[in-house]
Amino acid sequence: MLLCDIGNTTLHFCEGERTWRVAAEGFDPAAVEGRVYYISVNAALDALLAGHENWVDLRDLIDWSGYYETMGIDRVVACEAVEDAVIVDAGSAVTVDVVRGGRFEGGFIYPGIRAMAAAYAGISPRLAYSFNFELDLDKMPKNSQDAVSYGYLRPLCGEVMRHGGPIVITGGDAERFAPLFPSATVDRMLLFKGMKKILENRC
Amino acid sequence: MLLCDIGNTTLHFCEGERTWRVAAEGFDPAAVEGRVYYISVNAALDALLAGHENWVDLRDLIDWSGYYETMGIDRVVACEAVEDAVIVDAGSAVTVDVVRGGRFEGGFIYPGIRAMAAAYAGISPRLAYSFNFELDLDKMPKNSQDAVSYGYLRPLCGEVMRHGGPIVITGGDAERFAPLFPSATVDRMLLFKGMKKILENRC
């Protein structure tokens, strides 16, 4: 069973235990033979895929009653993967979603590393630091780089922890954020797990 | 006694109870007669003011031993104004500084409204919302605008509250942030109070 998670810049494929990435730019859907079950947040590729019958959009197989219409399909599929968790998906945005008893309880969106660094740099060149993920978040900062790193990480960290565990981290920056949440599990396969579960429930 | 707090875009003057603002662009220091005590984060104006003896930089009157070298002078002066407080200065950045027993305990920097809105919009046009400051922060969001507003405001709010009170809010966006902190005091004169205190202690 071939699965594909389509982002704005890359297609992430999964078949069995194997996963691989392909650039979205210039991607030709006709190059893939056989059935592909996919989710996509990439509007340009959506239009292209519509003409290929072997590409099956999982969007239509989801029971949307527990979610909201404009919620990113990647967030929905991650939620479908768990019964009880706080999901941190760290990519261009950091989305945090709470699932309790298999039910989506709500979630929020925080800027990802690149967007937040640009925000600080845009305020003043004096704030153009890279974030220090090793920072001791129990100490109030007394220098500029720490003041910026703490400002990005500590509020997010506190808010995530407030919702209790278990915390599951996924997304391209999962490994960078993981040390902030000592009890968290990193699960790079979370979206594919959600996709498989949706298929098992519906097919 | 004429005081002036110089930002990147405006000069904020205070004489007695009266305050007024002047645009930084095209400002001519020679137009002001008599002594002016000022603080400045505006490098371009700093150079211009150096040639005018009636403009006195308060930077040199501050005991910097409790602060750090690259700390914004506006943050330092706000800290000087209080004995015991969590200061939230909401401008192009939101700075949060903790003062206990007249001593700076540390602080952090969070993006201001405009920078954070640009960060979300830069991630995706689908996240280009204006923030809803009236949002109920006790409920996890179930729509996109709330997910963004909550993502900006709730982590900050929790982190500020964690440090206890009293909370003092100042800066150009003080009134917008004030409802997030029910027990907080808005003090638009905080920086001028700090400037006066520095002058009283040293002159």
XYZ file of C-alpha atoms in Angstrom:
406
model
C 0.000 0.000 0.000
C 1.546 3.230 -1.203
C 0.836 6.349 0.884
C 1.793 9.942 0.163
C 1.725 13.026 2.384
C 1.959 16.052 0.081
C 3.308 19.282 1.539
C 4.030 22.569 -0.174
C 7.628 21.722 -0.979
C 7.895 17.915 -0.793
C 5.947 14.691 -1.285
C 6.589 12.200 1.496
C 5.954 8.611 0.395
C 5.552 5.508 2.530
C 5.329 1.871 1.529
C 5.545 -0.636 4.337
C 8.468 0.441 6.515
C 10.138 2.418 3.772
C 9.686 6.199 3.389
C 11.180 8.643 0.881
C 10.832 12.248 -0.219
C 10.390 13.815 -3.648
C 10.430 17.543 -4.474
C 6.999 18.990 -5.241
C 8.358 21.280 -7.908
C 8.217 19.622 -11.296
C 6.610 16.476 -9.883
C 4.722 14.393 -12.467
C 1.913 12.227 -10.985
C 1.961 10.014 -14.099
C 5.420 8.809 -13.026
C 3.832 6.784 -10.204
C 2.096 3.565 -11.215
C -0.558 1.777 -9.183
C -2.845 3.190 -6.522
C -1.553 5.961 -4.238
C -3.533 7.070 -1.202
C -2.667 10.656 -0.434
C -3.377 13.740 1.615
C -2.327 17.162 0.354
C -2.044 20.763 1.535
C -0.602 21.726 -1.860
C -3.304 23.440 -3.947
C -1.225 23.423 -7.136
C -0.634 19.652 -6.966
C -4.276 19.005 -6.006
C -5.369 20.343 -9.372
C -2.808 18.210 -11.168
C -3.720 15.000 -9.286
C -7.431 15.343 -10.001
C -6.797 14.031 -13.524
C -5.145 10.812 -12.301
C -7.487 8.033 -11.155
C -4.781 6.052 -9.389
C -4.241 8.958 -6.956
C -6.921 8.630 -4.233
C -7.506 11.607 -1.942
C -8.136 10.422 1.630
C -9.939 13.666 2.432
C -13.239 12.156 1.349
C -12.853 9.100 3.581
C -12.578 11.113 6.789
C -15.462 11.689 9.163
C -15.145 15.467 9.415
C -17.858 15.883 12.057
C -15.283 16.148 14.851
C -13.088 18.680 13.014
C -13.600 22.018 11.271
C -13.712 22.730 7.576
C -10.564 24.820 7.213
C -8.449 22.575 9.469
C -5.310 21.362 7.704
C -5.718 17.792 6.475
C -2.325 16.937 7.977
C -3.573 17.944 11.435
C -6.754 15.926 10.996
C -4.876 12.818 9.896
C -2.412 13.127 12.799
C -5.377 13.302 15.195
C -6.887 10.190 13.593
C -3.672 8.333 14.411
C -4.054 8.624 18.192
C -6.619 7.914 20.892
C -5.217 10.131 23.579
C -2.379 12.590 22.984
C -1.115 16.129 22.626
C 0.282 16.191 19.081
C 3.047 18.652 18.255
C 3.659 18.808 14.492
C 6.759 20.954 14.007
C 7.141 22.156 10.449
C 6.756 25.536 8.740
C 4.113 26.023 11.427
C 4.034 24.270 14.780
C 0.527 22.897 15.228
C -0.562 21.587 18.607
C -3.678 19.423 18.760
C -5.286 17.721 21.723
C -7.066 14.388 21.295
C -8.878 12.784 24.245
C -10.768 9.519 24.012
C -10.353 9.551 20.233
C -11.996 12.965 20.031
C -10.356 16.194 18.767
C -10.580 18.699 21.612
C -9.104 21.676 19.742
C -5.711 22.945 18.791
C -3.617 25.953 17.955
C -1.011 27.151 15.488
C 2.370 28.643 16.417
C 5.040 29.833 13.955
C 7.727 27.355 12.937
C 11.439 28.038 13.371
C 12.027 29.865 10.093
C 8.903 32.053 10.303
C 9.632 33.024 13.906
C 13.293 33.825 13.240
C 12.156 36.072 10.377
C 9.658 37.765 12.692
C 12.392 38.652 15.217
C 14.815 39.769 12.498
C 12.049 41.915 10.991
C 11.537 43.770 14.276
C 15.226 44.664 14.510
C 18.510 43.337 13.103
C 19.577 43.228 16.766
C 17.129 40.346 17.278
C 18.354 38.296 14.320
C 19.559 35.294 16.323
C 19.241 31.592 15.679
C 17.318 29.848 18.436
C 19.134 27.962 21.136
C 17.141 24.783 21.761
C 19.565 23.771 24.524
C 18.624 26.776 26.627
C 17.723 26.184 30.278
C 14.067 27.247 30.233
C 13.883 27.349 34.029
C 16.074 30.453 34.132
C 14.915 33.918 33.066
C 17.353 35.127 30.382
C 19.970 37.796 30.926
C 21.322 38.182 27.400
C 19.783 38.954 24.011
C 20.083 35.589 22.280
C 18.611 33.794 25.267
C 15.854 36.437 25.553
C 14.829 35.624 21.974
C 15.201 31.824 22.274
C 13.300 31.804 25.556
C 10.630 34.074 24.038
C 10.059 31.623 21.219
C 10.331 28.357 23.127
C 9.244 28.833 26.751
C 5.705 30.139 26.107
C 5.051 27.293 23.638
C 6.568 24.742 25.976
C 4.453 25.875 28.927
C 1.276 25.856 26.876
C 1.912 22.352 25.487
C 2.787 20.926 28.924
C -0.339 22.481 30.434
C -2.466 19.983 28.517
C -0.790 16.964 30.093
C 0.549 13.911 28.296
C 1.242 11.861 26.398
C 3.006 14.249 24.005
C 3.766 12.995 20.491
C 6.070 15.051 18.256
C 6.172 14.754 14.485
C 7.108 16.892 11.480
C 10.369 17.946 9.873
C 11.653 19.720 12.995
C 10.500 17.050 15.458
C 14.039 16.227 16.612
C 14.847 19.867 17.386
C 11.758 20.369 19.528
C 11.901 16.994 21.258
C 14.382 18.023 24.021
C 11.895 20.675 25.183
C 9.462 17.970 26.208
C 11.402 15.351 28.148
C 8.513 12.884 28.315
C 7.548 13.205 24.638
C 7.768 10.554 21.943
C 9.013 11.455 18.461
C 6.950 9.671 15.812
C 7.909 10.445 12.232
C 5.342 7.938 10.974
C 2.353 9.535 12.735
C 0.654 10.835 9.598
C 1.117 7.563 7.765
C -0.358 5.746 10.783
C -3.365 8.070 10.597
C -3.726 7.426 6.882
C -3.588 3.650 7.381
C -6.180 3.834 10.158
C -8.542 5.856 7.966
C -8.172 3.283 5.202
C -8.708 0.323 7.553
C -11.844 1.891 9.040
C -13.407 2.728 5.710
C -12.376 0.096 3.209
C 11.948 68.976 33.127
C 11.686 67.813 29.524
C 12.010 64.069 28.905
C 12.142 62.220 25.608
C 11.840 58.511 24.809
C 13.166 58.000 21.279
C 11.935 54.987 19.332
C 12.638 53.998 15.750
C 9.620 55.819 14.349
C 8.597 58.402 16.970
C 9.939 60.637 19.710
C 7.729 60.583 22.784
C 8.093 63.736 24.894
C 6.970 64.386 28.461
C 6.919 67.593 30.465
C 5.095 67.434 33.776
C 1.781 65.715 33.080
C 1.803 66.519 29.370
C 3.069 64.049 26.742
C 3.257 64.327 22.959
C 4.687 62.497 19.974
C 6.841 63.688 17.067
C 7.824 61.650 13.995
C 11.465 60.547 13.999
C 11.812 61.040 10.262
C 13.066 64.514 9.476
C 13.306 65.447 13.177
C 15.691 68.345 13.882
C 17.151 68.331 17.439
C 17.999 72.037 17.110
C 14.264 72.778 17.092
C 14.109 71.951 20.818
C 15.494 74.601 23.193
C 16.655 73.940 26.733
C 17.820 70.723 28.285
C 16.217 67.422 27.174
C 16.909 64.185 29.039
C 16.476 61.289 26.643
C 16.799 57.593 26.024
C 17.058 56.274 22.492
C 16.964 52.987 20.574
C 17.296 54.907 17.303
C 20.886 54.674 16.050
C 20.379 57.271 13.303
C 19.093 59.896 15.745
C 21.780 59.020 18.307
C 24.429 60.216 15.870
C 22.518 63.419 15.203
C 21.937 64.188 18.898
C 25.589 63.771 19.828
C 26.273 67.229 18.392
C 23.709 68.955 20.639
C 24.787 69.673 24.192
C 21.271 70.346 25.463
C 20.306 66.729 24.653
C 21.469 64.588 27.612
C 21.593 60.804 27.156
C 20.415 59.043 30.341
C 22.266 55.874 29.330
C 25.388 57.089 31.128
C 23.530 57.762 34.391
C 22.298 54.195 34.770
C 23.969 51.632 36.991
C 24.296 48.876 34.396
C 25.664 46.269 36.814
C 22.247 44.629 37.184
C 21.539 44.499 33.438
C 23.339 43.276 30.324
C 25.131 45.289 27.714
C 22.873 44.648 24.719
C 19.639 45.058 26.698
C 17.363 47.692 25.168
C 17.588 50.968 27.084
C 13.770 51.164 27.118
C 13.604 47.850 28.980
C 16.259 48.969 31.473
C 14.476 52.261 32.175
C 11.123 50.492 32.621
C 12.781 48.171 35.159
C 14.224 51.181 36.990
C 10.677 52.503 37.406
C 9.483 49.631 39.594
C 10.488 47.785 42.750
C 8.509 44.631 42.220
C 6.699 43.842 38.973
C 6.405 41.835 35.786
C 6.650 44.493 33.068
C 5.008 43.831 29.694
C 6.081 46.428 27.132
C 3.923 45.834 24.059
C 5.320 47.515 20.970
C 6.990 46.250 17.808
C 8.290 43.562 20.160
C 6.631 42.480 23.384
C 9.300 42.486 26.065
C 8.600 40.871 29.417
C 10.900 41.718 32.316
C 10.767 40.585 35.913
C 11.907 42.893 38.727
C 11.956 41.647 42.332
C 13.132 43.762 45.256
C 14.363 46.430 42.825
C 16.546 43.868 41.033
C 16.234 42.765 37.385
C 15.683 39.000 37.418
C 15.716 38.481 33.653
C 13.333 38.854 30.769
C 12.393 37.704 27.311
C 11.322 39.031 23.936
C 8.207 37.974 22.023
C 7.110 39.326 18.638
C 4.686 42.251 18.603
C 1.335 42.155 16.809
C 2.533 43.243 13.392
C 5.620 40.987 13.304
C 3.625 37.955 14.449
C 0.795 38.545 11.950
C 3.436 38.729 9.198
C 4.981 35.483 10.455
C 1.664 33.608 10.179
C 0.864 35.150 6.790
C 4.343 34.193 5.578
C 3.752 30.533 6.456
C 0.545 30.421 4.406
C -2.015 32.927 3.108
C -4.539 30.686 4.894
C -3.100 31.885 8.215
C -3.323 35.599 7.369
C -5.776 36.530 10.121
C -5.909 39.516 12.422
C -5.682 38.481 16.065
C -8.788 38.277 18.191
C -7.852 39.711 21.596
C -11.367 38.967 22.912
C -10.861 35.226 22.463
C -11.718 32.966 25.393
C -8.254 31.583 26.183
C -9.686 28.870 28.420
C -11.099 27.018 25.414
C -9.004 25.120 22.878
C -9.787 26.577 19.425
C -11.848 24.803 16.813
C -11.508 27.211 13.901
C -8.575 28.712 12.024
C -8.719 32.332 13.204
C -8.995 31.250 16.824
C -6.191 28.695 16.330
C -3.919 31.546 15.227
C -5.063 34.066 17.860
C -4.752 31.465 20.603
C -1.337 30.437 19.263
C -0.082 33.989 19.552
C -1.730 35.011 22.810
C -2.211 31.981 25.058
C 1.450 30.860 25.286
C 2.526 34.448 26.073
C -0.270 34.898 28.569
C 0.565 31.690 30.439
C 4.258 32.528 30.582
C 3.637 36.058 31.909
C 1.148 34.861 34.549
C 3.565 32.143 35.680
C 5.811 34.832 37.159
C 3.093 36.171 39.471
C 2.109 39.786 39.956
C 1.912 42.661 39.952
C 1.797 42.953 36.147
C 2.381 46.392 34.625
C 1.658 46.905 30.916
C 3.101 49.745 28.876
C 3.927 50.489 25.235
C 1.888 51.466 22.180
C -0.226 48.296 22.246
C -0.743 48.265 26.038
C -4.519 48.675 25.786
C -4.882 45.756 23.379
C -2.937 43.352 25.604
C -4.426 44.553 28.887
C -7.600 42.371 28.746
C -5.402 39.257 28.655
C -4.155 40.011 32.164
C -7.197 40.850 34.299
C -5.156 41.935 37.326
C -2.686 44.074 35.343
C -2.223 47.834 35.472
C -1.704 49.833 32.294
C 0.915 52.539 32.822
C 1.702 54.621 29.766
C 4.065 56.791 31.855
C 6.252 53.914 33.046
C 9.326 54.859 31.009
C 9.091 58.503 32.012
C 8.778 57.422 35.655
C 11.948 55.386 35.221
C 13.729 58.328 33.631
C 12.708 60.662 36.462
C 13.857 58.152 39.062
C 17.250 57.800 37.382
C 17.633 61.588 37.369
C 16.573 61.936 41.013
C 19.012 59.256 42.154
C 21.982 60.667 40.274
C 21.621 64.440 40.200
